[in-house]
mmCIF file of C-alpha atoms in Angstrom:
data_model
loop_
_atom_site.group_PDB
_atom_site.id
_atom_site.type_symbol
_atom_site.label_atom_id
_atom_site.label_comp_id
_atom_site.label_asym_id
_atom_site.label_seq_id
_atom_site.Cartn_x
_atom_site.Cartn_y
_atom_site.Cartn_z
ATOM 1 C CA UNK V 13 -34.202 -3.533 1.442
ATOM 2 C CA UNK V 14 -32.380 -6.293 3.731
ATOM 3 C CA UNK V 15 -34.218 -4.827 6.777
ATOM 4 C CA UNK V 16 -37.578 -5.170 4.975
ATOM 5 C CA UNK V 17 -36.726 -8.578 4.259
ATOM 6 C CA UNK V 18 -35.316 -9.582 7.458
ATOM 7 C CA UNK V 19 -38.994 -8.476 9.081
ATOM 8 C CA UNK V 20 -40.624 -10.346 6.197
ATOM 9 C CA UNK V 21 -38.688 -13.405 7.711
ATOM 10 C CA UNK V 22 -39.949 -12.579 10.955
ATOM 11 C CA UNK V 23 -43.437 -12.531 10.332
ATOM 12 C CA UNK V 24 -43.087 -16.078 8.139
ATOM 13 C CA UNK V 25 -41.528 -17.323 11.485
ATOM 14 C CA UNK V 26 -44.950 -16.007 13.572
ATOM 15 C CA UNK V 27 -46.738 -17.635 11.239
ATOM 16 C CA UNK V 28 -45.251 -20.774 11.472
ATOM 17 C CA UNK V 29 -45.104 -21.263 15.175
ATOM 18 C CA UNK V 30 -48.996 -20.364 14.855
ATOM 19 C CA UNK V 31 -49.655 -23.695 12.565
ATOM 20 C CA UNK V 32 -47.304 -25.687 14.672
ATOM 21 C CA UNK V 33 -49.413 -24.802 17.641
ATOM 22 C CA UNK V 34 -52.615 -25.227 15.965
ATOM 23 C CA UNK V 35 -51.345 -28.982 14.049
ATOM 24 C CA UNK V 36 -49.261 -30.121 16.634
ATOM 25 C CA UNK V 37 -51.132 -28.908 20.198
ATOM 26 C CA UNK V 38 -48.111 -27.822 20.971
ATOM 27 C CA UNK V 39 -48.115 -26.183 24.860
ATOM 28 C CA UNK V 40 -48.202 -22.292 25.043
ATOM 29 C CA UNK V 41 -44.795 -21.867 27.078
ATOM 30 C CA UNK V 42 -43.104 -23.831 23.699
ATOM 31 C CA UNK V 43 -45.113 -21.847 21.164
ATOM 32 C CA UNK V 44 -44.067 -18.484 23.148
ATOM 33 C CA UNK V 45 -40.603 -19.744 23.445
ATOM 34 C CA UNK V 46 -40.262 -20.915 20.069
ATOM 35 C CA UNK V 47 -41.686 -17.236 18.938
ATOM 36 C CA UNK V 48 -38.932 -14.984 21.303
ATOM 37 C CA UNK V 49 -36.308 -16.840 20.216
ATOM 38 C CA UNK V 50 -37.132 -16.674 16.391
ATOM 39 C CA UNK V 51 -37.824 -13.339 17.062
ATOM 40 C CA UNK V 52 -34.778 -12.192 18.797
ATOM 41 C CA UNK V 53 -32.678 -14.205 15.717
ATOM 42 C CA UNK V 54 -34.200 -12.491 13.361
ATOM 43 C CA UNK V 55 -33.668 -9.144 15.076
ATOM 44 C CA UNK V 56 -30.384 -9.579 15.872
ATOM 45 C CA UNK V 57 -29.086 -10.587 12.259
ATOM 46 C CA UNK V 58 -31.398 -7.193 11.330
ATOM 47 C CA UNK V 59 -29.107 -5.251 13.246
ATOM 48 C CA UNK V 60 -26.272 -6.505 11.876
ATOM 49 C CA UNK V 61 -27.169 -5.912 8.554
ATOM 50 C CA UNK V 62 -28.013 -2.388 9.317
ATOM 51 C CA UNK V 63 -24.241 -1.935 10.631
ATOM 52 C CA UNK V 64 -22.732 -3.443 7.745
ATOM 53 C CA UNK V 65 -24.755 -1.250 5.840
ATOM 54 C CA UNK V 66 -23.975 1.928 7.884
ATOM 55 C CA UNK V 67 -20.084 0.416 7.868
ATOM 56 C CA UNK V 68 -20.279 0.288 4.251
ATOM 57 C CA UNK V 69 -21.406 4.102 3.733
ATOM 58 C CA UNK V 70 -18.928 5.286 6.021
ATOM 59 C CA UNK V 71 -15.963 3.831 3.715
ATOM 60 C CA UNK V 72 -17.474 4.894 0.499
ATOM 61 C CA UNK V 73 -18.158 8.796 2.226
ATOM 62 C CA UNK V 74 -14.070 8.456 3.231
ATOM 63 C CA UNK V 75 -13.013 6.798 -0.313
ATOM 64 C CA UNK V 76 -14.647 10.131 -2.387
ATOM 65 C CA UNK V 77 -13.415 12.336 0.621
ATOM 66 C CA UNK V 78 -10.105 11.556 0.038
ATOM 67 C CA UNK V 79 -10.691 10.812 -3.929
ATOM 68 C CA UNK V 80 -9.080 7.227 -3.540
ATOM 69 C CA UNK V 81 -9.478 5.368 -6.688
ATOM 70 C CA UNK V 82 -7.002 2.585 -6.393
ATOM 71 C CA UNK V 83 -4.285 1.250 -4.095
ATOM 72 C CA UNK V 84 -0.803 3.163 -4.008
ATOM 73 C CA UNK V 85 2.387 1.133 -4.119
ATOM 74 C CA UNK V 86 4.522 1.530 -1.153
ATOM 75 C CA UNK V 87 7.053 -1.187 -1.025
ATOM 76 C CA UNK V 88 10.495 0.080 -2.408
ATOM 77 C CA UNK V 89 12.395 -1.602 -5.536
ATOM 78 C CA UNK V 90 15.332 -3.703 -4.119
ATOM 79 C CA UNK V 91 18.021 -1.549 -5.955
ATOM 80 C CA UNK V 92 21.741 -2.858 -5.838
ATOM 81 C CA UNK V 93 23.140 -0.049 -5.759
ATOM 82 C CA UNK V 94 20.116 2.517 -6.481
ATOM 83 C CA UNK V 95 18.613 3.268 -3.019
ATOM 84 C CA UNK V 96 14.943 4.394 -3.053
ATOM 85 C CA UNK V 97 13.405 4.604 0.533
ATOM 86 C CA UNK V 98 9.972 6.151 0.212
ATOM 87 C CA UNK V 99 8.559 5.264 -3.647
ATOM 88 C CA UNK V 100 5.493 7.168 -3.040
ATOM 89 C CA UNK V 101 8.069 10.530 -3.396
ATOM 90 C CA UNK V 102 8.807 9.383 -7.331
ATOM 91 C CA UNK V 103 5.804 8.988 -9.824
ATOM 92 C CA UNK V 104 6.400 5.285 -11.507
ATOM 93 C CA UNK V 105 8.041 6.455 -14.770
ATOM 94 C CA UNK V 106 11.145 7.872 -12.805
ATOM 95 C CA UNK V 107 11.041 4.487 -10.740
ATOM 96 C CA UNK V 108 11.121 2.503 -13.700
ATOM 97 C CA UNK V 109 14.283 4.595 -14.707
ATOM 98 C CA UNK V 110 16.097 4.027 -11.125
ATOM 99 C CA UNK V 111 15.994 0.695 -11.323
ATOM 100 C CA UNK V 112 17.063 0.705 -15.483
ATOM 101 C CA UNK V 113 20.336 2.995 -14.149
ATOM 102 C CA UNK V 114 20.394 0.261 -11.257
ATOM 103 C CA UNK V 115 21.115 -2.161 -13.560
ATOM 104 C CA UNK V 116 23.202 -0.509 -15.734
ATOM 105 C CA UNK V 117 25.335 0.424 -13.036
ATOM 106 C CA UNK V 118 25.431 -3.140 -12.318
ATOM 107 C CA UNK V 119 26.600 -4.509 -15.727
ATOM 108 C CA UNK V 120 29.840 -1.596 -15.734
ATOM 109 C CA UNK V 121 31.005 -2.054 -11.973
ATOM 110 C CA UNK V 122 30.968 -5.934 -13.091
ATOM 111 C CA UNK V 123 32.879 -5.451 -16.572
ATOM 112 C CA UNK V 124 35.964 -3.216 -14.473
ATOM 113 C CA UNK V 125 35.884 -5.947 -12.055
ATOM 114 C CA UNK V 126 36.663 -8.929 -14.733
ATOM 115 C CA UNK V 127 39.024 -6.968 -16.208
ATOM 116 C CA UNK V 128 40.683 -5.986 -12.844
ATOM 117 C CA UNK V 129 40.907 -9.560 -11.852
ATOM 118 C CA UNK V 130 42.175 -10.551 -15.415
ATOM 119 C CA UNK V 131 44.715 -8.032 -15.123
ATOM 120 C CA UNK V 132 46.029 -8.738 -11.394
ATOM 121 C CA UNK V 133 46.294 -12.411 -12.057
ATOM 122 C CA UNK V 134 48.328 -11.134 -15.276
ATOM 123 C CA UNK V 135 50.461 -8.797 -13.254
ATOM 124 C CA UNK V 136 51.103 -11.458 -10.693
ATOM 125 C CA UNK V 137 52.692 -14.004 -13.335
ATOM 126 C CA UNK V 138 54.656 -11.162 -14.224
ATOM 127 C CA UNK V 139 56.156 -10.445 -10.997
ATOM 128 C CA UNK V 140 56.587 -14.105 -10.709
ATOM 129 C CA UNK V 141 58.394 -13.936 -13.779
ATOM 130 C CA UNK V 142 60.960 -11.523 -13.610
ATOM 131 C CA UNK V 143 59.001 -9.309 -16.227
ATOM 132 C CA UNK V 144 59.207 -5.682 -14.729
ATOM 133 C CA UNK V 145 58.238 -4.382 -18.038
ATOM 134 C CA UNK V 146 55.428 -6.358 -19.158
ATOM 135 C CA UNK V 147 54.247 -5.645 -14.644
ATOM 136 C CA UNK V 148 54.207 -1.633 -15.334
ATOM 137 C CA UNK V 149 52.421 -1.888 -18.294
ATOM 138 C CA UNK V 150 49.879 -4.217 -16.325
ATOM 139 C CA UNK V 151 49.813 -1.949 -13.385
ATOM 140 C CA UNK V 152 49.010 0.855 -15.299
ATOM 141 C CA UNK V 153 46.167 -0.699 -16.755
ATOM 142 C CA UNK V 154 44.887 -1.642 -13.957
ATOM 143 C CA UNK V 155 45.317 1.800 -12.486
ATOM 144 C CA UNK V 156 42.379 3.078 -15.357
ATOM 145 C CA UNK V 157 40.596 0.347 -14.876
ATOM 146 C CA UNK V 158 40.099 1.551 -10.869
ATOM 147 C CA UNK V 159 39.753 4.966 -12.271
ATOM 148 C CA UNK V 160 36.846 4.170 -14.255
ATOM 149 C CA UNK V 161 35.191 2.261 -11.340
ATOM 150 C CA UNK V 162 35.672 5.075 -8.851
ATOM 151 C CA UNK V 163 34.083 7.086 -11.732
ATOM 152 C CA UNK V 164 30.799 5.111 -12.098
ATOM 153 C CA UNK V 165 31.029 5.316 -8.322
ATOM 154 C CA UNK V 166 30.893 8.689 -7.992
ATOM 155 C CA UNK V 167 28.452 8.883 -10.525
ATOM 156 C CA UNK V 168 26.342 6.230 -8.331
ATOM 157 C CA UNK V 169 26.762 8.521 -4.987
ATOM 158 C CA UNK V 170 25.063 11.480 -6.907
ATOM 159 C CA UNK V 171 22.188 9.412 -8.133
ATOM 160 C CA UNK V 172 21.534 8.513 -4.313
ATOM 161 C CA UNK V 173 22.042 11.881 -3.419
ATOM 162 C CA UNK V 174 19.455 12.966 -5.626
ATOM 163 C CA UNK V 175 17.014 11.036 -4.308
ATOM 164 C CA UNK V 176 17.954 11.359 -0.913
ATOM 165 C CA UNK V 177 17.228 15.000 -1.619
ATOM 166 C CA UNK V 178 13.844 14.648 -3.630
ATOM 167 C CA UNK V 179 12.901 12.496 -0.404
ATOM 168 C CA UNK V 180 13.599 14.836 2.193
ATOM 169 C CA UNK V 181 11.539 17.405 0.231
ATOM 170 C CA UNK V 182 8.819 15.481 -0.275
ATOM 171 C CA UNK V 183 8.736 14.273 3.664
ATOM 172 C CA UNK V 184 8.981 18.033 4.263
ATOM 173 C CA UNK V 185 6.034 18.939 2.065
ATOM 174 C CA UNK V 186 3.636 15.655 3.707
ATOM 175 C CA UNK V 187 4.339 17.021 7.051
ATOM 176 C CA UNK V 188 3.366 20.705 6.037
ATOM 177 C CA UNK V 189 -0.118 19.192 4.539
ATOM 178 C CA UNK V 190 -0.847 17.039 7.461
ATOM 179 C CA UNK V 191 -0.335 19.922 9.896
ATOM 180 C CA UNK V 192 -1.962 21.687 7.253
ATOM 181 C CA UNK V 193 -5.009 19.707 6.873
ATOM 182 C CA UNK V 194 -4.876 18.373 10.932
ATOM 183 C CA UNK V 195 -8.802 19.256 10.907
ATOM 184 C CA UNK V 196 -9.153 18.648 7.216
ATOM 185 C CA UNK V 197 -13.013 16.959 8.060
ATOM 186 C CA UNK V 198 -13.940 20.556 9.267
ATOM 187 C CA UNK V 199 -12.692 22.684 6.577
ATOM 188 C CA UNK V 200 -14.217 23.393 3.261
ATOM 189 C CA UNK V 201 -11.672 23.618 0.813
ATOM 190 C CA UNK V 202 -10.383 22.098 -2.889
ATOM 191 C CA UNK V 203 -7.954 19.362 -3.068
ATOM 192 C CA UNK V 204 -6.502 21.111 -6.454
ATOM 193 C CA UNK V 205 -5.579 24.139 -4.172
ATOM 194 C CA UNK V 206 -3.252 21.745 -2.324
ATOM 195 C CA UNK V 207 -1.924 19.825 -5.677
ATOM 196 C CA UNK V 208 -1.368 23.298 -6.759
ATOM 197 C CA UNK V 209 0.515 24.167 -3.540
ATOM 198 C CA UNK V 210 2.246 20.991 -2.780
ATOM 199 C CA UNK V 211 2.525 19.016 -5.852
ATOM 200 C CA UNK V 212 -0.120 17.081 -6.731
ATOM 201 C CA UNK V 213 2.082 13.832 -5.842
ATOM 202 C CA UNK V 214 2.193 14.708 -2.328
ATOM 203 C CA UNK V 215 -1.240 15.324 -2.161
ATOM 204 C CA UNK V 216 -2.084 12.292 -3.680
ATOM 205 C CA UNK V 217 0.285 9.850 -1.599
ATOM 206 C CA UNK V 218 -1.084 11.835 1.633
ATOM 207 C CA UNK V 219 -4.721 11.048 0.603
ATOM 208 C CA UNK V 220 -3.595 7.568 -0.010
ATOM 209 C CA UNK V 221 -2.551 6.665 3.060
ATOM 210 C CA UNK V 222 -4.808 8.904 5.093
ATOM 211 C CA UNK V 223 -7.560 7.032 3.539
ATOM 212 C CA UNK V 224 -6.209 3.698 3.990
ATOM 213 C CA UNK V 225 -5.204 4.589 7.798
ATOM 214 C CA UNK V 226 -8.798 5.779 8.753
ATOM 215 C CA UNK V 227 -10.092 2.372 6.880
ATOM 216 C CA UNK V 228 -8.223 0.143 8.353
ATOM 217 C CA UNK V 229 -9.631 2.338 11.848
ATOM 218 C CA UNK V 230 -13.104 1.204 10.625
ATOM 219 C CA UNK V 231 -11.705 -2.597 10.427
ATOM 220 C CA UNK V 232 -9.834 -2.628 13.382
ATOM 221 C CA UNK V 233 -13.400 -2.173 15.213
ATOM 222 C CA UNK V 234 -15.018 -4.576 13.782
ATOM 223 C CA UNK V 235 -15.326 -8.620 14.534
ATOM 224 C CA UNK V 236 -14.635 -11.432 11.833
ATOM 225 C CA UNK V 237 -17.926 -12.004 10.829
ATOM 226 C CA UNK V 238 -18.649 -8.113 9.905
ATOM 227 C CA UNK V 239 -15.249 -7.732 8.224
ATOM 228 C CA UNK V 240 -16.070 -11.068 6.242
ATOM 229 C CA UNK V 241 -19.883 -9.396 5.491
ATOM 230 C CA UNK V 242 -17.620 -6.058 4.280
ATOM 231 C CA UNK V 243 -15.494 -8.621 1.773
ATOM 232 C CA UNK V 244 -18.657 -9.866 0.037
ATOM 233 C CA UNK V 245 -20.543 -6.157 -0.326
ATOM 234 C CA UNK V 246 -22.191 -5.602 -3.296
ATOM 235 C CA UNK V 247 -21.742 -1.492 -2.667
ATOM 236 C CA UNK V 248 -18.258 -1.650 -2.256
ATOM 237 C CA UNK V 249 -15.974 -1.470 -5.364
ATOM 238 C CA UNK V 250 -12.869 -3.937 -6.586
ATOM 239 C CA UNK V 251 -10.192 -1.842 -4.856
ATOM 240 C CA UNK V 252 -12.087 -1.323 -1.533
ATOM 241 C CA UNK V 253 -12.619 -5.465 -1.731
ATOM 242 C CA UNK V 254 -9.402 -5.684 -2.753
ATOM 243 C CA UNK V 255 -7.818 -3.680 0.729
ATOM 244 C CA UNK V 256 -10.273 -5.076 2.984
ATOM 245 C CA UNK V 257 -9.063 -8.759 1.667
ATOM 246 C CA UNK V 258 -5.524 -7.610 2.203
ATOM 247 C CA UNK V 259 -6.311 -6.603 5.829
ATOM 248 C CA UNK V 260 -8.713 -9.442 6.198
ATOM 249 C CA UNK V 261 -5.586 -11.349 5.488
ATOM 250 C CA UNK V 262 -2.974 -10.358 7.756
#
């Protein structure tokens, strides 16, 4: 449709010329001129329209390749004492609990700590005082109070060993895929054999970023004007807009 259009254009431009020579007397080296160079504009911006075209195709064939049907998070949740380095291993429901035991955490360690600085100013007016009595019964206090903080401690360290562990296994499933799948364009296979082999939250973070790798390939060839023709596509959907924006952007 744009290439029939741009050729339409072309002709219009013949056409003109043609009345400006006949109204005008213009000389034939102008009218010829005038013609090659309307021409070769008009062919030109055909071209380009037929790779933004092809351009667009080739990320819509990789988008239902790879079944990507919106954009994954990747950034990590700035935990304070939670520590989550790859989200894509945890489906957002057991994010959204790491970061309520985050803050949880949070509100304890910082209850034992008021009262262990109430009770160590205490203890030191105590000493100060002379009162050995009223000091023991201080320092014993504070003794459970450090208990109970090396407690929720403890109980921190085997939260982050946890994860540490469901991360490792999910690297080590990602890397078994990829070497799985390293000429996954030349295979015919099911994606649901891999979800049913790997989990299907492997499979989908892999097809995430393979998909978003290989597009921003496709950008990373192309020049401003192309990528800006690729942001305003009509066949391109919101989340395909949406990443070539984001790259666009950078």
């Amino acid at each position: 449709m744009l290439i029939d259009k741009c050729l339409q254009k072309a002709l219009t431009g013949l056409r003109v010329s043609k009345s400006m020579k006949e109204g005008l007397c213009m000389n034939n080296y102008k009218i010829s001129s005038d013609i090659s160079d309307n021409i070769k504009n008009v062919y030109e911006e055909t071209l380009m329209l037929k790779r933004v075209d092809d351009l667009v195709q080739k990320i819509n064939k990789l988008k239902d390749f790879y079944c990507f049907n919106g954009v994954v998070e990747f950034a990590c949740p700035e935990g304070k004492y939670i520590k989550i380095a790859n989200r894509g291993a945890f489906v957002p429901e057991e994010i959204a609990k790491y970061i309520e035991a985050d803050h949880d955490f949070a509100i304890k360690l910082d209850v034992v700590r008021f009262k262990l600085n109430a009770l160590n100013l205490q203890r030191k007016k105590a000493i100060m005082d002379y009162d050995i009595a009223l000091s023991v019964k201080l320092a014993d206090k504070i003794a459970k109070e450090q208990m109970k903080m090396s407690v929720i401690e403890s109980e921190i360290a085997l939260v982050n060993n946890d994860i540490v562990e469901i991360e490792n296994d999910f690297k080590t499933k990602m890397e078994q895929l990829s070497e799985e799948l390293a000429d996954v364009e030349s295979k015919s296979f099911s994606w649901d054999k891999f979800s049913n082999k790997y989990g299907n939250l492997v499979v989908e973070k892999y097809r995430a970023e393979k998909f978003i790798n290989e597009l921003h390939t496709v950008l990373g060839a192309c020049d401003k004007d192309t990528i800006d023709m690729l942001a305003a596509h009509a066949d391109l959907d919101s989340n395909m807009i949406s990443l070539i924006e984001s790259y666009r952007a950078k």
